[in-house]
Each structure stands twice: as C-alpha cells, then as structure tokens.
Coordinates of C-alpha atoms in Angstrom, one line a residue:
M59 CA -4.6 0.0 18.7
V60 CA -4.6 2.9 16.3
L61 CA -3.0 0.6 13.5
W62 CA -5.6 -2.0 14.1
K63 CA -8.5 0.5 13.7
T64 CA -6.7 1.9 10.6
F65 CA -6.4 -1.5 9.2
L66 CA -10.2 -2.2 9.8
S67 CA -11.1 1.0 8.2
S68 CA -9.1 0.3 5.3
L69 CA -10.8 -2.8 4.6
Q70 CA -14.1 -1.0 4.5
L71 CA -13.1 1.4 1.6
P72 CA -14.7 3.1 -0.3
R73 CA -17.5 3.7 2.3
K74 CA -18.0 7.4 3.1
Q75 CA -17.5 6.9 6.8
S76 CA -14.1 4.9 6.5
V77 CA -12.8 7.5 3.9
F78 CA -13.3 10.3 6.2
K79 CA -12.0 8.4 9.2
L80 CA -8.8 7.4 7.4
N81 CA -8.4 11.1 6.1
R82 CA -8.2 12.3 9.8
I83 CA -5.3 9.9 10.6
P84 CA -2.0 11.7 10.8
M85 CA 0.5 11.0 8.0
D86 CA 3.2 9.6 10.3
I87 CA 0.8 6.8 11.3
T88 CA 0.1 6.2 7.4
V89 CA 3.7 5.8 6.7
F90 CA 4.3 3.5 9.5
Y91 CA 1.3 1.5 8.4
M92 CA 2.7 1.3 5.0
F93 CA 6.1 0.0 6.5
I94 CA 4.3 -2.8 8.2
M95 CA 2.1 -3.6 5.3
L96 CA 5.3 -3.9 3.1
F97 CA 6.9 -6.1 5.7
I98 CA 3.9 -8.4 5.7
V99 CA 4.0 -8.4 1.8
S100 CA 7.8 -9.4 1.9
I101 CA 7.1 -12.3 4.3
P102 CA 6.9 -14.9 1.5
S103 CA 10.2 -13.8 0.0
L104 CA 11.8 -13.7 3.4
I105 CA 10.7 -17.4 4.0
D106 CA 12.1 -18.4 0.4
R107 CA 15.5 -16.7 1.3
L108 CA 15.8 -18.4 4.6
T109 CA 14.9 -21.8 3.4
E110 CA 16.8 -21.7 0.2
T111 CA 19.5 -24.4 0.1
S112 CA 20.8 -24.4 -3.5
S113 CA 21.9 -20.8 -4.2
I114 CA 25.1 -18.7 -3.6
G115 CA 24.2 -17.5 -0.2
S116 CA 22.7 -20.7 1.0
D117 CA 25.6 -21.3 3.4
M118 CA 25.5 -17.8 5.0
N119 CA 24.6 -17.3 8.7
I120 CA 20.9 -16.6 9.2
V121 CA 21.8 -13.2 10.6
F122 CA 23.6 -12.2 7.4
K123 CA 20.7 -13.5 5.3
L124 CA 18.5 -11.2 7.3
I125 CA 20.6 -8.3 6.7
Y126 CA 21.1 -9.1 3.0
F127 CA 17.2 -9.5 2.7
F128 CA 16.4 -6.1 4.3
M129 CA 19.2 -4.3 2.4
F130 CA 18.6 -5.7 -0.9
Y131 CA 14.9 -6.7 -1.0
Y132 CA 12.9 -4.8 1.7
L133 CA 14.5 -1.4 1.4
P134 CA 14.4 -1.2 -2.5
L135 CA 10.6 -2.6 -2.3
T136 CA 9.9 0.3 0.2
I137 CA 11.5 3.0 -2.0
M138 CA 9.7 1.8 -5.2
V139 CA 6.4 1.6 -3.5
F140 CA 6.5 5.0 -1.9
L141 CA 7.7 6.5 -5.2
L142 CA 4.9 4.9 -7.0
I143 CA 2.3 6.1 -4.4
T144 CA 3.5 9.5 -4.8
L145 CA 3.3 9.4 -8.6
L146 CA -0.1 8.0 -8.5
A147 CA -1.2 10.6 -5.9
Y148 CA 0.1 13.3 -8.2
L149 CA -1.7 11.8 -11.1
F150 CA -5.1 11.4 -9.2
T151 CA -4.9 15.1 -8.1
W152 CA -5.3 15.9 -11.9
I153 CA -8.0 13.5 -12.2
A154 CA -9.8 14.8 -9.3
K155 CA -9.4 18.4 -10.7
S156 CA -11.0 17.3 -13.9
M157 CA -13.9 15.7 -12.0
Q158 CA -14.3 19.0 -10.1
R159 CA -13.2 17.7 -6.7
K160 CA -10.9 19.7 -4.5
L161 CA -8.6 17.0 -3.1
K162 CA -4.9 17.5 -2.3
L163 CA -1.8 15.3 -2.7
Q164 CA -1.7 14.3 0.9
I165 CA -5.3 12.9 0.9
F166 CA -4.6 10.8 -2.2
W167 CA -1.3 9.6 -0.8
K168 CA -3.2 8.3 2.3
M169 CA -6.1 6.8 0.2
I170 CA -3.9 5.1 -2.1
A171 CA -1.8 3.7 0.8
Y172 CA -4.8 2.4 2.5
S173 CA -6.6 1.0 -0.6
T174 CA -3.6 -1.2 -1.2
T175 CA -4.5 -3.2 2.0
I176 CA -6.6 -5.9 0.5
P177 CA -4.2 -6.5 -2.5
F178 CA -1.2 -6.6 -0.2
I179 CA -3.0 -9.1 2.2
L180 CA -4.2 -11.4 -0.6
Y181 CA -0.8 -11.4 -2.2
T182 CA 0.8 -12.5 1.1
V183 CA -1.7 -15.3 1.5
I184 CA -1.5 -16.6 -2.1
A185 CA 2.3 -16.3 -2.2
I186 CA 2.8 -18.2 0.9
I187 CA 0.6 -21.1 -0.5
T188 CA 1.7 -21.0 -4.2
P189 CA 3.9 -19.1 -6.5
I190 CA 2.0 -16.2 -7.9
S191 CA 2.4 -14.6 -11.5
D192 CA 3.1 -11.0 -12.4
S193 CA -0.5 -10.5 -13.7
Y194 CA -1.7 -10.1 -10.0
L195 CA 0.0 -6.8 -10.1
L196 CA -2.1 -5.7 -12.9
L197 CA -5.3 -6.9 -11.1
S198 CA -4.4 -5.2 -7.9
M199 CA -3.6 -1.8 -9.8
V200 CA -7.1 -2.1 -11.5
F201 CA -8.7 -2.8 -8.0
T202 CA -6.7 0.2 -6.6
F203 CA -7.8 2.6 -9.3
V204 CA -11.5 1.5 -9.1
L205 CA -11.4 2.1 -5.4
L206 CA -9.7 5.6 -5.9
F207 CA -12.4 6.7 -8.5
K208 CA -15.1 5.5 -5.9
I209 CA -13.4 7.5 -3.2
I210 CA -13.1 10.7 -5.4
N211 CA -16.8 10.4 -5.8
V212 CA -17.3 10.3 -2.2
Y213 CA -16.1 13.9 -1.9
P214 CA -18.6 16.7 -3.1
K215 CA -18.1 18.6 -6.1
R216 CA -16.6 22.2 -6.0
K217 CA -19.0 25.2 -5.5
K218 CA -18.6 27.7 -8.2

C-alpha cells in the first residue's frame, strides 16, 4: 500500500504537497521502489530475451535465460542507474546551494528517484509496442531536470 501511494504521489510531482509527502518516505522504501521501477523498465528486454530464437543463447533453458538476464542486464542496469542518481543528486545539491536553498543529498536522491517514474513508465509502454531510439533518454533527462528545478523552487530560500 505504501508503494502504491508513493507511485501516485510521484505522478503528481512537482506539486508542493506531493514533494513534501515523498520527502517523508523512508529511504529504504525509496530504494525498494527504484528496484521495482527498474524491473518494470527491463520487462521489454526480458520479453525480447525470452522470445529470441536466432541468437547464441536461444537454445538455453528458460531458467538459465532468466538467470542470465538478471546477472547481465538487470544488475548492471540497477548499478548504473543508482550511480547516476547519486551523481545527479550531488550535482543538484550544488545547484540548490547556488539558488540559496538548503537541501541535502538525501532529499535530492529521493526526488530524482521519484521524478523518473513517468519517463520509466512511458519507456516501458513504448518499448513493448515498438523499438525505441536512444533520443528518448535525452528527452527523459530533460524532463527530469525541469522537474527537479521546479522541485527546488518549492522549497523556501535560506534566511540570512
């Protein structure tokens, strides 16, 4: 139930009420939410891997295909996304400091994780229907950056 409420709140970003509601969610829920979102994003690739008939591993048992998929696709994807979120959160702490907002790395990590919900869901739906180009990554990053700037502006400026 908490994950469903988190999902619905992340769809309402950058509204002030949803920003503060998501900020109160513990970090372990956020990380688990990201694992689920990354699994949802990897579903089209999993379907392609399981239905592939003309590659080297096409004659493998389905259990081995699943193990191979999780070891060589899902795990590296998760590591890369978590590192990218951490790097962006660190970058946005500097941006928030220059905008005179007092925000910490943990808040940005959560907000970046939740602001990727819409691009991840759109990617999954489009990728199931048709192959998707890499330019979608650029569009989703621009969407996430714009959303983060709006989220930064939700927080009040520092008092001097």
